[in-house]
Amino acid sequence: MEIEVESGFIISNMSERKSPLKVIPADSEDQLVQVLADLLKRCSQEALDRQDKFSVGLSGGSLIQLLTKALKLGDLNTAKWLFFFCDERYVPLDDGDSTYGAYKAEWLTHLPGIRDSQFIRADVTKSLDDCAADYEAKVKGQVGCGCLPQFDLLLLGMGPDGHTCSLFPEQPATLQESQRLVIPIRNSPKPPPERITFTLPLINNARDVTFVVTGAGKAGVVKRVFVDLDKEFPAAWVNPTQGQLTLIVDAGAGKEIAAV
């Protein structure tokens, strides 16, 4: 069932979802950037009303440029924001595949209000297993309160194969992880092969989880993940226990769900 709302529509699969999915379609990149800017403003204000920091989990790919534009447009005070990485490639921080490196190059150049110290980085000088365990400890230290950490906002992407973070369809065992919050990934089907990633218990405990998906090539998978809840795809396992799940799509990615 869909209910028209002010800035999109709700897909209510309440038998399988803990809360309805809010879908916000954007007809242009400018509109998508505005939606992102509004989301960041709302979530940051709500977080800073509760506490003295705003904890955000970032993903790579096209989201980097979109977030850069949104932060410029929103003219937001980011002084109390902390940036984490929902997954990270196990490569040197100055490697071209490093998600931290990509954000650093973009944001420290174009967003003077953001400092390098606001990025909570993975220590890739450690072994892969220790890198994951150390990043989990950093998350617990900065976001946790002696219990399961709760991010204020996680910004996720989704690949054409339905993967999110570094949770891939070819590695279904990662979806069953219930104890660790950050795990090592080996033999990733997408290069580079070694990574670390948030797991579902951490992702699903966030206050706000937002997917940003663009491109007509993903339209079919968008429908299967967010409407059909096809658990073949890792993104379909994202189901916040108490928080809000939002999907922001451009016209191409959203074309098969617009008429559901």
CSV table of C-alpha atoms in Angstrom, one decimal:
chain,number,residue,atom,x,y,z
A,1,MET,CA,0.0,0.0,0.0
A,2,GLU,CA,1.3,3.5,-0.8
A,3,ILE,CA,0.2,6.7,0.8
A,4,GLU,CA,1.1,10.0,-0.9
A,5,VAL,CA,3.0,12.3,1.4
A,6,GLU,CA,4.5,15.8,1.1
A,7,SER,CA,7.9,14.8,-0.4
A,8,GLY,CA,7.4,11.4,-1.8
A,9,PHE,CA,5.5,8.3,-0.8
A,10,ILE,CA,5.4,5.5,1.7
A,11,ILE,CA,5.8,1.8,0.9
A,12,SER,CA,4.3,-0.1,3.8
A,13,ASN,CA,5.3,-3.7,4.0
A,14,MET,CA,4.5,-3.9,7.7
A,15,SER,CA,4.4,-7.7,7.8
A,16,GLU,CA,8.1,-7.7,7.0
A,17,ARG,CA,9.4,-4.2,7.8
A,18,LYS,CA,9.7,-2.8,11.3
A,19,SER,CA,8.8,0.6,9.9
A,20,PRO,CA,7.5,1.9,6.6
A,21,LEU,CA,9.9,2.8,3.8
A,22,LYS,CA,9.8,6.4,2.8
A,23,VAL,CA,10.6,6.9,-0.9
A,24,ILE,CA,11.7,10.3,-2.2
A,25,PRO,CA,12.0,10.5,-6.0
A,26,ALA,CA,14.1,13.2,-7.6
A,27,ASP,CA,13.5,14.4,-11.1
A,28,SER,CA,17.0,16.0,-11.5
A,29,GLU,CA,20.3,15.9,-9.8
A,30,ASP,CA,19.7,19.4,-8.4
A,31,GLN,CA,16.5,18.1,-6.8
A,32,LEU,CA,18.3,15.1,-5.4
A,33,VAL,CA,21.1,17.3,-3.9
A,34,GLN,CA,18.4,19.5,-2.3
A,35,VAL,CA,16.7,16.4,-0.8
A,36,LEU,CA,20.1,15.3,0.6
A,37,ALA,CA,20.8,18.8,2.0
A,38,ASP,CA,17.4,18.9,3.7
A,39,LEU,CA,18.0,15.4,5.2
A,40,LEU,CA,21.4,16.4,6.6
A,41,LYS,CA,19.9,19.6,8.1
A,42,ARG,CA,17.1,17.7,9.8
A,43,CYS,CA,19.1,14.8,11.1
A,44,SER,CA,21.9,17.0,12.4
A,45,GLN,CA,19.5,19.4,14.1
A,46,GLU,CA,17.7,16.4,15.8
A,47,ALA,CA,21.1,14.9,16.9
A,48,LEU,CA,22.5,18.1,18.3
A,49,ASP,CA,19.3,18.7,20.2
A,50,ARG,CA,20.0,15.3,21.9
A,51,GLN,CA,23.7,15.5,22.3
A,52,ASP,CA,26.8,17.4,21.4
A,53,LYS,CA,27.8,15.6,18.2
A,54,PHE,CA,26.2,14.2,15.0
A,55,SER,CA,27.5,10.8,13.9
A,56,VAL,CA,27.3,10.0,10.2
A,57,GLY,CA,28.2,6.8,8.4
A,58,LEU,CA,29.4,7.5,4.8
A,59,SER,CA,29.6,5.3,1.7
A,60,GLY,CA,31.7,5.8,-1.4
A,61,GLY,CA,31.1,6.0,-5.1
A,62,SER,CA,28.8,8.6,-6.6
A,63,LEU,CA,27.6,9.6,-3.1
A,64,ILE,CA,30.8,11.5,-2.5
A,65,GLN,CA,30.1,14.2,-5.2
A,66,LEU,CA,26.4,14.3,-4.3
A,67,LEU,CA,27.2,14.9,-0.6
A,68,THR,CA,29.8,17.6,-1.5
A,69,LYS,CA,27.1,19.5,-3.5
A,70,ALA,CA,24.5,19.0,-0.7
A,71,LEU,CA,26.9,20.3,2.0
A,72,LYS,CA,27.7,23.4,-0.1
A,73,LEU,CA,24.0,24.0,-0.8
A,74,GLY,CA,22.9,23.5,2.7
A,75,ASP,CA,25.5,25.9,4.2
A,76,LEU,CA,25.5,23.8,7.4
A,77,ASN,CA,27.6,24.2,10.5
A,78,THR,CA,29.5,20.9,10.5
A,79,ALA,CA,31.8,21.7,13.4
A,80,LYS,CA,30.3,19.0,15.7
A,81,TRP,CA,29.9,16.3,13.0
A,82,LEU,CA,31.8,13.0,13.0
A,83,PHE,CA,32.3,11.0,9.8
A,84,PHE,CA,32.6,7.3,9.8
A,85,PHE,CA,32.8,4.8,7.0
A,86,CYS,CA,30.2,2.1,6.5
A,87,ASP,CA,32.8,0.1,4.7
A,88,GLU,CA,36.4,0.8,3.8
A,89,ARG,CA,38.8,-0.8,1.3
A,90,TYR,CA,41.9,-2.4,3.0
A,91,VAL,CA,44.4,-0.2,1.1
A,92,PRO,CA,46.7,2.6,2.1
A,93,LEU,CA,44.9,5.8,3.0
A,94,ASP,CA,46.5,7.6,0.0
A,95,ASP,CA,45.5,4.8,-2.4
A,96,GLY,CA,43.1,5.7,-5.1
A,97,ASP,CA,40.7,3.0,-3.9
A,98,SER,CA,40.5,4.4,-0.3
A,99,THR,CA,37.1,5.8,0.5
A,100,TYR,CA,38.6,8.0,3.2
A,101,GLY,CA,41.1,9.2,0.7
A,102,ALA,CA,38.4,10.1,-1.8
A,103,TYR,CA,36.4,12.1,0.8
A,104,LYS,CA,39.5,13.8,2.2
A,105,ALA,CA,40.6,14.9,-1.3
A,106,GLU,CA,37.1,16.2,-2.1
A,107,TRP,CA,36.0,17.7,1.2
A,108,LEU,CA,39.2,19.2,2.6
A,109,THR,CA,39.6,21.0,-0.8
A,110,HIS,CA,36.0,22.2,-1.3
A,111,LEU,CA,34.5,22.3,2.2
A,112,PRO,CA,36.8,24.5,4.5
A,113,GLY,CA,34.5,24.0,7.5
A,114,ILE,CA,35.4,20.3,7.7
A,115,ARG,CA,38.6,19.2,9.4
A,116,ASP,CA,40.6,16.0,8.9
A,117,SER,CA,40.2,15.1,12.6
A,118,GLN,CA,36.4,14.7,12.0
A,119,PHE,CA,37.0,11.6,9.9
A,120,ILE,CA,37.2,8.4,12.0
A,121,ARG,CA,39.5,6.4,9.9
A,122,ALA,CA,40.3,2.7,9.7
A,123,ASP,CA,43.9,1.8,10.7
A,124,VAL,CA,45.0,-0.1,7.6
A,125,THR,CA,48.5,-0.6,9.0
A,126,LYS,CA,47.1,-3.4,11.2
A,127,SER,CA,46.2,-6.8,9.9
A,128,LEU,CA,42.8,-7.1,8.2
A,129,ASP,CA,41.2,-8.8,11.2
A,130,ASP,CA,42.8,-6.3,13.7
A,131,CYS,CA,41.8,-3.4,11.4
A,132,ALA,CA,38.1,-4.5,11.6
A,133,ALA,CA,38.2,-5.1,15.4
A,134,ASP,CA,40.0,-1.7,15.9
A,135,TYR,CA,37.4,0.1,13.9
A,136,GLU,CA,34.6,-1.5,15.9
A,137,ALA,CA,36.3,-0.3,19.0
A,138,LYS,CA,36.4,3.2,17.5
A,139,VAL,CA,32.7,3.1,16.7
A,140,LYS,CA,31.9,1.9,20.2
A,141,GLY,CA,34.1,4.6,21.7
A,142,GLN,CA,32.7,7.5,19.7
A,143,VAL,CA,29.1,6.4,19.2
A,144,GLY,CA,28.4,3.8,21.8
A,145,CYS,CA,27.2,4.1,25.4
A,146,GLY,CA,28.1,0.7,26.8
A,147,CYS,CA,25.4,-0.8,24.5
A,148,LEU,CA,24.9,-1.3,20.8
A,149,PRO,CA,26.0,2.0,19.1
A,150,GLN,CA,23.3,4.0,17.4
A,151,PHE,CA,24.4,6.2,14.5
A,152,ASP,CA,22.3,9.3,13.9
A,153,LEU,CA,22.5,8.8,10.1
A,154,LEU,CA,23.8,6.1,7.8
A,155,LEU,CA,24.1,7.0,4.1
A,156,LEU,CA,24.2,3.9,2.0
A,157,GLY,CA,24.6,3.1,-1.7
A,158,MET,CA,23.5,0.0,-3.6
A,159,GLY,CA,25.2,-1.7,-6.4
A,160,PRO,CA,23.5,-3.3,-9.5
A,161,ASP,CA,24.0,-6.6,-7.7
A,162,GLY,CA,22.0,-5.4,-4.7
A,163,HIS,CA,25.1,-5.2,-2.4
A,164,THR,CA,25.4,-2.4,0.2
A,165,CYS,CA,28.4,-1.5,2.3
A,166,SER,CA,30.7,-4.5,1.6
A,167,LEU,CA,27.9,-7.1,2.1
A,168,PHE,CA,27.7,-9.0,-1.2
A,169,PRO,CA,25.2,-11.6,-2.5
A,170,GLU,CA,28.1,-14.0,-3.1
A,171,GLN,CA,29.0,-14.0,0.6
A,172,PRO,CA,25.6,-14.7,2.4
A,173,ALA,CA,27.3,-15.7,5.6
A,174,THR,CA,28.1,-12.1,6.3
A,175,LEU,CA,24.4,-11.4,6.6
A,176,GLN,CA,24.1,-13.8,9.5
A,177,GLU,CA,26.8,-12.1,11.6
A,178,SER,CA,25.1,-11.3,15.0
A,179,GLN,CA,28.0,-10.5,17.3
A,180,ARG,CA,30.6,-8.4,15.6
A,181,LEU,CA,29.7,-4.9,14.4
A,182,VAL,CA,32.6,-4.5,11.9
A,183,ILE,CA,34.0,-7.5,10.1
A,184,PRO,CA,36.8,-8.2,7.6
A,185,ILE,CA,35.9,-9.1,4.1
A,186,ARG,CA,38.2,-11.3,2.0
A,187,ASN,CA,37.8,-12.3,-1.7
A,188,SER,CA,35.3,-9.5,-2.4
A,189,PRO,CA,33.7,-10.0,-5.8
A,190,LYS,CA,34.3,-6.4,-6.4
A,191,PRO,CA,37.9,-5.1,-6.3
A,192,PRO,CA,39.8,-4.5,-4.2
A,193,PRO,CA,39.3,-7.9,-2.6
A,194,GLU,CA,40.0,-7.0,1.1
A,195,ARG,CA,37.8,-4.6,3.0
A,196,ILE,CA,36.1,-4.0,6.3
A,197,THR,CA,32.4,-3.4,6.7
A,198,PHE,CA,29.6,-2.6,9.1
A,199,THR,CA,27.3,-5.5,9.8
A,200,LEU,CA,23.5,-5.6,10.0
A,201,PRO,CA,23.2,-5.3,13.8
A,202,LEU,CA,25.0,-2.0,13.6
A,203,ILE,CA,23.3,-0.8,10.4
A,204,ASN,CA,19.8,-1.7,11.6
A,205,ASN,CA,20.3,0.1,15.0
A,206,ALA,CA,20.7,3.5,13.4
A,207,ARG,CA,18.2,6.3,13.9
A,208,ASP,CA,18.0,7.1,10.2
A,209,VAL,CA,19.2,4.9,7.3
A,210,THR,CA,19.1,6.4,3.9
A,211,PHE,CA,19.9,4.8,0.6
A,212,VAL,CA,20.8,7.0,-2.3
A,213,VAL,CA,20.5,5.1,-5.6
A,214,THR,CA,20.8,6.5,-9.1
A,215,GLY,CA,20.8,5.2,-12.7
A,216,ALA,CA,18.2,3.3,-14.8
A,217,GLY,CA,20.5,0.3,-14.8
A,218,LYS,CA,19.5,-0.3,-11.1
A,219,ALA,CA,15.7,0.1,-11.6
A,220,GLY,CA,14.9,-3.6,-11.5
A,221,VAL,CA,17.0,-4.3,-8.5
A,222,VAL,CA,15.5,-1.3,-6.7
A,223,LYS,CA,12.1,-2.8,-7.1
A,224,ARG,CA,13.2,-6.3,-6.0
A,225,VAL,CA,15.0,-4.9,-2.9
A,226,PHE,CA,12.6,-2.2,-1.7
A,227,VAL,CA,9.2,-3.4,-2.9
A,228,ASP,CA,9.5,-7.2,-3.2
A,229,LEU,CA,12.0,-7.4,-0.3
A,230,ASP,CA,13.9,-10.1,-2.1
A,231,LYS,CA,16.4,-11.4,0.4
A,232,GLU,CA,18.7,-12.6,-2.4
A,233,PHE,CA,20.1,-9.1,-2.3
A,234,PRO,CA,21.9,-7.8,0.9
A,235,ALA,CA,20.3,-4.4,0.7
A,236,ALA,CA,16.9,-6.0,1.3
A,237,TRP,CA,18.2,-7.1,4.8
A,238,VAL,CA,18.5,-3.4,5.9
A,239,ASN,CA,15.5,-3.1,8.2
A,240,PRO,CA,16.0,-0.5,11.0
A,241,THR,CA,14.7,-1.9,14.3
A,242,GLN,CA,13.5,1.6,15.5
A,243,GLY,CA,14.8,4.1,13.0
A,244,GLN,CA,13.5,5.6,9.7
A,245,LEU,CA,14.4,3.9,6.4
A,246,THR,CA,14.5,6.2,3.4
A,247,LEU,CA,15.2,5.7,-0.3
A,248,ILE,CA,16.2,8.6,-2.4
A,249,VAL,CA,16.1,7.8,-6.1
A,250,ASP,CA,16.6,9.6,-9.4
A,251,ALA,CA,14.1,9.1,-12.2
A,252,GLY,CA,16.0,6.3,-13.7
A,253,ALA,CA,16.5,4.2,-10.6
A,254,GLY,CA,13.0,4.8,-9.4
A,255,LYS,CA,11.1,4.1,-12.6
A,256,GLU,CA,9.8,0.6,-11.7
A,257,ILE,CA,8.5,1.6,-8.3
A,258,ALA,CA,6.8,4.8,-9.2
A,259,ALA,CA,3.7,3.0,-10.3
A,260,VAL,CA,3.7,0.1,-7.7
